[in-house]
mmCIF file of N, CA, C and O in Angstrom:
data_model
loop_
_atom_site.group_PDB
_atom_site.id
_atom_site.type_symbol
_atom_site.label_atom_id
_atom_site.label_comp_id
_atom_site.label_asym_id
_atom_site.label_seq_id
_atom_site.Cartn_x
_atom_site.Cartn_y
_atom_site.Cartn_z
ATOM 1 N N UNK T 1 -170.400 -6.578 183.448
ATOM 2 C CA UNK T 1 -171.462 -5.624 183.649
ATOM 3 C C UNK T 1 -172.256 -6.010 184.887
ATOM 4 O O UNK T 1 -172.562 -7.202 184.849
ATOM 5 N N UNK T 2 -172.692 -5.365 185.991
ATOM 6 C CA UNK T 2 -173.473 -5.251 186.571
ATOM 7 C C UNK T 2 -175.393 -5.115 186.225
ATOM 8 O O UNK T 2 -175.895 -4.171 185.614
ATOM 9 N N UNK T 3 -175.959 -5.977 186.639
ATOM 10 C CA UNK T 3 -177.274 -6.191 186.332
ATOM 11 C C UNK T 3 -178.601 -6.290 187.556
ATOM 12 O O UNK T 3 -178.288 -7.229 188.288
ATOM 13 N N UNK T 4 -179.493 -5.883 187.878
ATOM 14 C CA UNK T 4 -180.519 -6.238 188.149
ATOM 15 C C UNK T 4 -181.132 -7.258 188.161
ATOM 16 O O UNK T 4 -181.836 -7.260 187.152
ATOM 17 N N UNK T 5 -181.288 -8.222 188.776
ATOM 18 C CA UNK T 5 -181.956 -9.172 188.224
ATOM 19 C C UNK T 5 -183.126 -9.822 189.007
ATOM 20 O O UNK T 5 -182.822 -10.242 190.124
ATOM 21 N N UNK T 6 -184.272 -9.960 188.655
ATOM 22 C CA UNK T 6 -185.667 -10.194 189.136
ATOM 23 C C UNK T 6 -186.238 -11.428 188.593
ATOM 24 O O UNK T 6 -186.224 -11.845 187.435
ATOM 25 N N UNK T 7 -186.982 -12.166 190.161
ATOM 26 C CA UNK T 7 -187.181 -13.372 189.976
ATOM 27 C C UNK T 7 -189.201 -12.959 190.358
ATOM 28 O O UNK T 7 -189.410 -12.467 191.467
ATOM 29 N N UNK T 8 -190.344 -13.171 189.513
ATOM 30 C CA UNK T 8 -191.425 -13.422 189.698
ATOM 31 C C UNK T 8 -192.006 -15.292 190.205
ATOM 32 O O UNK T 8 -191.608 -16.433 189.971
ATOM 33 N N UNK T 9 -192.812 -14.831 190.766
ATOM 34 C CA UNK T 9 -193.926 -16.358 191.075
ATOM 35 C C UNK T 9 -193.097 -17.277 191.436
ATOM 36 O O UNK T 9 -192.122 -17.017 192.142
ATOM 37 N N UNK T 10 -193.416 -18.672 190.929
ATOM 38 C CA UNK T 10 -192.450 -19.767 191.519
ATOM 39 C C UNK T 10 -190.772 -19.586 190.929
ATOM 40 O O UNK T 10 -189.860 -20.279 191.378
ATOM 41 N N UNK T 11 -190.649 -18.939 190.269
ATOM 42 C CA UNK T 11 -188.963 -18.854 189.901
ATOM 43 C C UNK T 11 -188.566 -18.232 191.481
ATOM 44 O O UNK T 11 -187.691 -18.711 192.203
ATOM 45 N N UNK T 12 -189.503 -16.958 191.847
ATOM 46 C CA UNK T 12 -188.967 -16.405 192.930
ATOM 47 C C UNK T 12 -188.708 -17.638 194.589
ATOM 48 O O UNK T 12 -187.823 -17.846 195.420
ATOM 49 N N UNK T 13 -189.913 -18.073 194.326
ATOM 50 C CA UNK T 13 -190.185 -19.040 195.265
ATOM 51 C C UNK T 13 -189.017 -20.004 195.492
ATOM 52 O O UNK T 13 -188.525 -20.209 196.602
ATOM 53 N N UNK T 14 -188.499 -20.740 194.037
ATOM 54 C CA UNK T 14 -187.337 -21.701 193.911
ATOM 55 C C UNK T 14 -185.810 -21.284 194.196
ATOM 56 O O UNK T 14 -184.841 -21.852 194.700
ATOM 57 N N UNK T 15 -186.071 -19.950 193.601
ATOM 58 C CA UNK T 15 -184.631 -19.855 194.355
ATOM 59 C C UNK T 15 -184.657 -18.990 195.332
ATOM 60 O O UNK T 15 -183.674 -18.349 195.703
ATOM 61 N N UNK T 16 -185.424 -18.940 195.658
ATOM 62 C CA UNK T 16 -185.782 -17.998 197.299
ATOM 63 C C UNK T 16 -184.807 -16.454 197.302
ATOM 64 O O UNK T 16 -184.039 -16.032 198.167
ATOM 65 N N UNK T 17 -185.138 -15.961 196.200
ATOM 66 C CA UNK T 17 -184.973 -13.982 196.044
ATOM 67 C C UNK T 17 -185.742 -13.684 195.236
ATOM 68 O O UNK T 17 -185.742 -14.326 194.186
ATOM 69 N N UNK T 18 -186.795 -12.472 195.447
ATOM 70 C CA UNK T 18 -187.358 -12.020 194.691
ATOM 71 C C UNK T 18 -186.154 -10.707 193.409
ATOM 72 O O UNK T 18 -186.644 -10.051 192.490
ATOM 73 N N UNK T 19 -184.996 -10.705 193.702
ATOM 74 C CA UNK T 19 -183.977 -9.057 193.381
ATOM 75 C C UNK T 19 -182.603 -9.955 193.648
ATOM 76 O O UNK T 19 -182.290 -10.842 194.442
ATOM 77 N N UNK T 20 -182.126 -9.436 192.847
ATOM 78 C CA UNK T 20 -180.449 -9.728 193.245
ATOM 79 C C UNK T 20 -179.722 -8.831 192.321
ATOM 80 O O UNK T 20 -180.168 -8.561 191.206
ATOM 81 N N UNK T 21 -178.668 -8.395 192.751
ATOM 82 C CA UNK T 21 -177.420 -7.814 191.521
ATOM 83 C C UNK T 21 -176.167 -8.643 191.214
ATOM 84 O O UNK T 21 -175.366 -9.003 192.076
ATOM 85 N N UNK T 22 -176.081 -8.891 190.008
ATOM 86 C CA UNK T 22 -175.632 -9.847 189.470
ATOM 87 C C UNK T 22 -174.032 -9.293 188.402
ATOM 88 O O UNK T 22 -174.288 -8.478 187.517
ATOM 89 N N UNK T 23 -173.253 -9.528 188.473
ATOM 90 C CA UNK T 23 -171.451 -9.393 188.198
ATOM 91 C C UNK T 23 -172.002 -9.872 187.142
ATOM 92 O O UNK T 23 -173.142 -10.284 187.356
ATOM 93 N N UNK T 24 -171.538 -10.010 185.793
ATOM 94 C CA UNK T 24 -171.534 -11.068 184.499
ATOM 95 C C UNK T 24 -171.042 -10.524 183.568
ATOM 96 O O UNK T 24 -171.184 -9.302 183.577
ATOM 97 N N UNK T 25 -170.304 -11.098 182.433
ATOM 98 C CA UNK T 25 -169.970 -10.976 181.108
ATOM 99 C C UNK T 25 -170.616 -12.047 180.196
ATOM 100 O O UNK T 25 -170.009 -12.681 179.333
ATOM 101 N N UNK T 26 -172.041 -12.175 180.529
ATOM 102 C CA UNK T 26 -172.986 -12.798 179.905
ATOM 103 C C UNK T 26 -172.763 -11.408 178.451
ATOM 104 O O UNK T 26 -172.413 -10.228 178.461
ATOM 105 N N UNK T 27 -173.228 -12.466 177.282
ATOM 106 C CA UNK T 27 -173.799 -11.169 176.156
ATOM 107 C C UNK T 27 -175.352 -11.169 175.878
ATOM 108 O O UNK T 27 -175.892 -10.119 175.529
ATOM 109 N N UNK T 28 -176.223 -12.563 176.055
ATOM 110 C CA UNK T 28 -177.136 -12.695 175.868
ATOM 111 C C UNK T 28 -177.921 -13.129 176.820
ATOM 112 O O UNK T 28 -177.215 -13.726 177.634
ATOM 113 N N UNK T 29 -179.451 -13.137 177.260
ATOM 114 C CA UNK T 29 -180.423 -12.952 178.050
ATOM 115 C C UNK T 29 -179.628 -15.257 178.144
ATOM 116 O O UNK T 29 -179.277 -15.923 179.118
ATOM 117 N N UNK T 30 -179.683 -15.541 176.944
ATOM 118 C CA UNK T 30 -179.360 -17.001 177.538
ATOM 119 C C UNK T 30 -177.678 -17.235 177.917
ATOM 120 O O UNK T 30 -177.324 -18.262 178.497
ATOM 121 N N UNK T 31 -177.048 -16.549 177.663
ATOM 122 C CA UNK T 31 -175.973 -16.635 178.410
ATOM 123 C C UNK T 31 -175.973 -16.072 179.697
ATOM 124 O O UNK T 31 -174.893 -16.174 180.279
ATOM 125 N N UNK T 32 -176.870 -15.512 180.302
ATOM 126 C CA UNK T 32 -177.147 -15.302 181.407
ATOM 127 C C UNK T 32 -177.585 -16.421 182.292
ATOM 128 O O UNK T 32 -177.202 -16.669 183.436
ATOM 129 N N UNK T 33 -178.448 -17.045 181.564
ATOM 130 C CA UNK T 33 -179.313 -17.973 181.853
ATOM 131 C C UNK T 33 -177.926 -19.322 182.065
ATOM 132 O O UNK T 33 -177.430 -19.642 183.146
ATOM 133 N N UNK T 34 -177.719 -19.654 181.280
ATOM 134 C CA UNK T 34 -177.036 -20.526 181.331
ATOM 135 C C UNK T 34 -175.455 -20.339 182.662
ATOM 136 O O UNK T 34 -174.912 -21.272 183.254
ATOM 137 N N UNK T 35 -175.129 -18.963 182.753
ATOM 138 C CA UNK T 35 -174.050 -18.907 183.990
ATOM 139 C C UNK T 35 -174.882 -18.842 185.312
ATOM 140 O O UNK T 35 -174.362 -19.027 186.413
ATOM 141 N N UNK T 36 -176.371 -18.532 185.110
ATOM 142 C CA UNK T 36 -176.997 -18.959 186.734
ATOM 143 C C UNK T 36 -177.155 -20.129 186.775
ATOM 144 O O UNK T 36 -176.185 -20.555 187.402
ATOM 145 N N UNK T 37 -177.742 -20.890 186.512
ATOM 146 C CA UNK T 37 -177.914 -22.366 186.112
ATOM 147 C C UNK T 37 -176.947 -22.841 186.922
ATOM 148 O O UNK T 37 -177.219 -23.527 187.907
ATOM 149 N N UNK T 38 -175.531 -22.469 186.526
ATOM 150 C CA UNK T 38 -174.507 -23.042 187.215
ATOM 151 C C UNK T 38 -173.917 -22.420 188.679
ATOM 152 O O UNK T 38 -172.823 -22.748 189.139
ATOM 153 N N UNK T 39 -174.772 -21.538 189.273
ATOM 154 C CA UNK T 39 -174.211 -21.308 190.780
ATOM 155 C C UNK T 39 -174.894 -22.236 191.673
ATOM 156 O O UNK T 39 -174.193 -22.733 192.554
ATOM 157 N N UNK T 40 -175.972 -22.527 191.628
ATOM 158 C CA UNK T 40 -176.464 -23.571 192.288
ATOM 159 C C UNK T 40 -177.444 -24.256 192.351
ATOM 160 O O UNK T 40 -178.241 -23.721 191.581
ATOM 161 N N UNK T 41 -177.970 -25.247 192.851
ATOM 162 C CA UNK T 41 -179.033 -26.271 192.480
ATOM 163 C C UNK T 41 -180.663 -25.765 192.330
ATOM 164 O O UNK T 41 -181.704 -26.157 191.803
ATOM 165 N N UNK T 42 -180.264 -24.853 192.992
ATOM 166 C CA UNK T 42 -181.952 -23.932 192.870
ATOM 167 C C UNK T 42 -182.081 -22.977 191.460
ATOM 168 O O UNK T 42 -183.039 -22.724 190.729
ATOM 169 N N UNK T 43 -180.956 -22.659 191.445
ATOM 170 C CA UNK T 43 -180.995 -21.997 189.936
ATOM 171 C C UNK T 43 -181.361 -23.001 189.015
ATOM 172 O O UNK T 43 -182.440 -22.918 188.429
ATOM 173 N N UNK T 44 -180.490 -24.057 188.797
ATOM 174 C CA UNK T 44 -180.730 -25.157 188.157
ATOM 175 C C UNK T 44 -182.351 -25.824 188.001
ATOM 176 O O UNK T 44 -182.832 -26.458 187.061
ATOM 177 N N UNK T 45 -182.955 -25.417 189.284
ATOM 178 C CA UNK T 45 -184.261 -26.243 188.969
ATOM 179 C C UNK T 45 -184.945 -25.213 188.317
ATOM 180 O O UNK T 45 -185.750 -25.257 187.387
ATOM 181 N N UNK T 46 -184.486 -24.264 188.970
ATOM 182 C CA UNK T 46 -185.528 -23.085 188.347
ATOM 183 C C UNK T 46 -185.882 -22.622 186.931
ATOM 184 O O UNK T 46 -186.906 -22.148 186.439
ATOM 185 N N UNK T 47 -184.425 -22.990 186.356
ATOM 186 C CA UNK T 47 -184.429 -22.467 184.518
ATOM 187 C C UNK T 47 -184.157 -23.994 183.926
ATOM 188 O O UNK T 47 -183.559 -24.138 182.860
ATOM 189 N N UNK T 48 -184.781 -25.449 184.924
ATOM 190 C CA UNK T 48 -184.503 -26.237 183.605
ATOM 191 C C UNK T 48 -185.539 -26.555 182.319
ATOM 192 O O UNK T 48 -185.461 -27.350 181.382
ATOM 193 N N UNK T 49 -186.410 -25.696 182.660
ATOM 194 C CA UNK T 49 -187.382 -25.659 181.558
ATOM 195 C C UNK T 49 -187.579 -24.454 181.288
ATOM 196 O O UNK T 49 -188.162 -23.636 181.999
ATOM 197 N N UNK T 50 -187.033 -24.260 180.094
ATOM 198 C CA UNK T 50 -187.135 -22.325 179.719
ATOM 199 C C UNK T 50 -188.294 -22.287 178.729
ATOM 200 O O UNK T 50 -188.649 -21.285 178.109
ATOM 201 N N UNK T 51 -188.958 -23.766 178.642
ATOM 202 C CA UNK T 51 -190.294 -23.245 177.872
ATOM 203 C C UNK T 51 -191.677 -22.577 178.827
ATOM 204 O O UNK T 51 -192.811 -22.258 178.471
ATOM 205 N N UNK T 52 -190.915 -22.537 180.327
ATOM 206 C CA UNK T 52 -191.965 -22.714 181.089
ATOM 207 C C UNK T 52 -191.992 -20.813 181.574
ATOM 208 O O UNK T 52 -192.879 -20.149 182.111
ATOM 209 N N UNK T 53 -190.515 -20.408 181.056
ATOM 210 C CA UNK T 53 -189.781 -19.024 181.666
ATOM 211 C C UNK T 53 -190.215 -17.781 180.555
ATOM 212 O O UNK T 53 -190.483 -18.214 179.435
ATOM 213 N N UNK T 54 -190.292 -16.651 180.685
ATOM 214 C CA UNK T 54 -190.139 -15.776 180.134
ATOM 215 C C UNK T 54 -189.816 -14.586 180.566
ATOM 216 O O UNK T 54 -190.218 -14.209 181.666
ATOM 217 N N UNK T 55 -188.780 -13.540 179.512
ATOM 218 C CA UNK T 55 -188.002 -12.709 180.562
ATOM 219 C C UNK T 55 -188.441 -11.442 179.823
ATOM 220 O O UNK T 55 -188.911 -11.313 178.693
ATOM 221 N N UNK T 56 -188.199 -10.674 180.633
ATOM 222 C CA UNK T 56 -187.732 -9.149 180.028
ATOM 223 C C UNK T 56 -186.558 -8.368 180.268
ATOM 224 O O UNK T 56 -186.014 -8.421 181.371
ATOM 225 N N UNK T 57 -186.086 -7.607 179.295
ATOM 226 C CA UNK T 57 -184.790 -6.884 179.568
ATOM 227 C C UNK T 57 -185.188 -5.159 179.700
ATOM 228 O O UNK T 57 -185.791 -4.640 178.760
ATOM 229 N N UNK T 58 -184.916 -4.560 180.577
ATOM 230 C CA UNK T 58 -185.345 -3.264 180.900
ATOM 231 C C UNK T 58 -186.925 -3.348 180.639
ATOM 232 O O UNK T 58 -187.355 -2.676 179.701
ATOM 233 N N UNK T 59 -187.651 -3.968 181.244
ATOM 234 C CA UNK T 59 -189.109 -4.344 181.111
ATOM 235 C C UNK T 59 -190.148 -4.106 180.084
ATOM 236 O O UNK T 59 -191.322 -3.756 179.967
ATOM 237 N N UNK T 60 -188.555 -4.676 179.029
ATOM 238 C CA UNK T 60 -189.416 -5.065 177.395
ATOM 239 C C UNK T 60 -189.600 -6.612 177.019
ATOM 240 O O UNK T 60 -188.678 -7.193 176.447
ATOM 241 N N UNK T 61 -190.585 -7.165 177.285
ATOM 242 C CA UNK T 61 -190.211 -9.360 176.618
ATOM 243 C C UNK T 61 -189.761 -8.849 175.902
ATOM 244 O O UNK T 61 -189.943 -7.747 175.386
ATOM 245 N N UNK T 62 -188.918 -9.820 175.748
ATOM 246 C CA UNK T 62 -187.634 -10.727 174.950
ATOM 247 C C UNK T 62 -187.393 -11.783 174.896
ATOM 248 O O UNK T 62 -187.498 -12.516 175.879
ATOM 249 N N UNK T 63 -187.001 -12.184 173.757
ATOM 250 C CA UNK T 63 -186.864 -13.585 173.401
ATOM 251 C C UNK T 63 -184.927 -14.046 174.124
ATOM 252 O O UNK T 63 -184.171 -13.075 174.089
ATOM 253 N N UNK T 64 -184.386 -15.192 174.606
ATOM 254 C CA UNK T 64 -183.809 -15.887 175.353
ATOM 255 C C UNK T 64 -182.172 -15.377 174.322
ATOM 256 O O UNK T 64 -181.024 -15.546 174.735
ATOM 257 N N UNK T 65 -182.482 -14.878 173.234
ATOM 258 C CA UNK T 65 -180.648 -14.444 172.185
ATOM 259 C C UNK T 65 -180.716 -13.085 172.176
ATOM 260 O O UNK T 65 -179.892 -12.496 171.476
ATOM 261 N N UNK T 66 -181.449 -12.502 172.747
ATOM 262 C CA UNK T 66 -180.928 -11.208 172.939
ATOM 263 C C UNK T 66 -179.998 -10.172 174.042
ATOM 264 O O UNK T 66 -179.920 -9.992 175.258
ATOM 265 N N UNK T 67 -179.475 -9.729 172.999
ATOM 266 C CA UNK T 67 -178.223 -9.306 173.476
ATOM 267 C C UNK T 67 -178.619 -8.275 174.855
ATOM 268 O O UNK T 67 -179.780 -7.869 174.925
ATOM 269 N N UNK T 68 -177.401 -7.784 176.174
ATOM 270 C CA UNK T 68 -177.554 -7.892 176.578
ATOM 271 C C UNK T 68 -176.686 -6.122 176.670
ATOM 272 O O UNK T 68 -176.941 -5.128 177.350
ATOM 273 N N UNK T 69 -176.319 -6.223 176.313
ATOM 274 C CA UNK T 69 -175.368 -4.599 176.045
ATOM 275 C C UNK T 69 -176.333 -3.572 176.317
ATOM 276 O O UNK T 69 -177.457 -3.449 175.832
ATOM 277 N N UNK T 70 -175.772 -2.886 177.119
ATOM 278 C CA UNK T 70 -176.458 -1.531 177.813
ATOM 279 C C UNK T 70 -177.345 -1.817 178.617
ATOM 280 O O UNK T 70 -177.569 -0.893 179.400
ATOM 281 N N UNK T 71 -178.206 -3.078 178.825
ATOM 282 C CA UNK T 71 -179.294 -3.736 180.137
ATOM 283 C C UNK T 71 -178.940 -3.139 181.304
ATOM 284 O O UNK T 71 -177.761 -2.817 181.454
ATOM 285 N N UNK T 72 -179.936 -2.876 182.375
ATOM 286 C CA UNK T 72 -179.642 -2.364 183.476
ATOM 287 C C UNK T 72 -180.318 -3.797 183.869
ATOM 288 O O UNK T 72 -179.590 -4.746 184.161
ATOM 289 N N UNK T 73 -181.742 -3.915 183.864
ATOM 290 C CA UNK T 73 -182.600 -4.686 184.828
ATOM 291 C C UNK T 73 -182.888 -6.177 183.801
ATOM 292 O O UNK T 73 -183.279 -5.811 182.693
ATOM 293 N N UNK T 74 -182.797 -7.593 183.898
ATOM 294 C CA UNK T 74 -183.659 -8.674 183.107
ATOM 295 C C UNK T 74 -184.650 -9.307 184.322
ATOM 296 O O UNK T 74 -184.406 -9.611 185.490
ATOM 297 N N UNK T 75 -185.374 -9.342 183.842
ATOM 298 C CA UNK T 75 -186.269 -9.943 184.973
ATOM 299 C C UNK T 75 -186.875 -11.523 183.847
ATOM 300 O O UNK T 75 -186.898 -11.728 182.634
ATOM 301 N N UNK T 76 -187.310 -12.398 185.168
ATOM 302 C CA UNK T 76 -188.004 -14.125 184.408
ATOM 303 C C UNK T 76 -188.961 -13.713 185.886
ATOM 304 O O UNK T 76 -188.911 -13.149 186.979
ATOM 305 N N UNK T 77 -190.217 -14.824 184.523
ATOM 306 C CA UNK T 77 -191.250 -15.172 185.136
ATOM 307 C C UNK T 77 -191.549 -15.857 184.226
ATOM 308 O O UNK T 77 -190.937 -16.086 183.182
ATOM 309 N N UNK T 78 -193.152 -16.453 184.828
ATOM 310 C CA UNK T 78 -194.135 -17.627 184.438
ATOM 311 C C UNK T 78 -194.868 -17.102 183.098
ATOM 312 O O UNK T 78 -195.033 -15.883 183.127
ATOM 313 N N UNK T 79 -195.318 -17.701 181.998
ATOM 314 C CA UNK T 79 -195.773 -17.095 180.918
ATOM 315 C C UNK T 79 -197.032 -16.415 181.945
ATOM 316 O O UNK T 79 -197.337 -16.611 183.121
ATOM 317 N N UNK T 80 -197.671 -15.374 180.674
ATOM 318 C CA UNK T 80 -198.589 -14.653 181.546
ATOM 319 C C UNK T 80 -199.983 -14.812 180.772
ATOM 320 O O UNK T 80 -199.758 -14.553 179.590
ATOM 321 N N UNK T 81 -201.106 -15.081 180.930
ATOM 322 C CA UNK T 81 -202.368 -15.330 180.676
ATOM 323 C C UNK T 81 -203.055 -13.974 180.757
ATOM 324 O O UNK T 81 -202.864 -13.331 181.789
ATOM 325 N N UNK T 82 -203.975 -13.352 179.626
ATOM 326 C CA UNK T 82 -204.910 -12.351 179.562
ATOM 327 C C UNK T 82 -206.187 -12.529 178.971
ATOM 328 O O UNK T 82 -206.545 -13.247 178.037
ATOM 329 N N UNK T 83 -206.858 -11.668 179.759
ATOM 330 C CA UNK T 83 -208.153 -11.673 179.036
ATOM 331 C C UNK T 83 -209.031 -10.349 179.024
ATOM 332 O O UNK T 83 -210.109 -10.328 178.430
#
């Protein structure tokens, strides 16, 4: 499947793209996670703490086992603070 994929704040910063389109037979938001990880060292720094990450799939949060079927866009970023 073809995907969207969006990098916010320092994720964007680390691996230096804010957008990319992404090839995968990932099924889940962490099997995603886990086949970037492995293209290269910036990916790697970027998701080695996924307590630090949070994503959305078609710009709903989601938790890191959800499935991934029919996704157009997942986007990660930094948890987010409100008030």
């Amino acid at each position: 499947m073809t995907l969207d994929v969006l990098y916010f704040a320092w994720l964007r910063e680390r691996i230096g793209l804010g957008r990319e389109v992404v090839e995968t037979e990932a099924a889940t938001v962490a099997d995603l996670v886990a086949e970037l990880r492995t293209r290269e060292e910036r990916y790697a720094l970027a998701f080695s703490d996924m307590t630090t990450v949070r994503c959305a799939v078609d710009q709903d949060l989601v938790p890191l086992d959800t499935p991934l079927t029919g996704a157009r866009e997942v986007a990660f970023f930094p948890p987010m603070t409100g008030g």
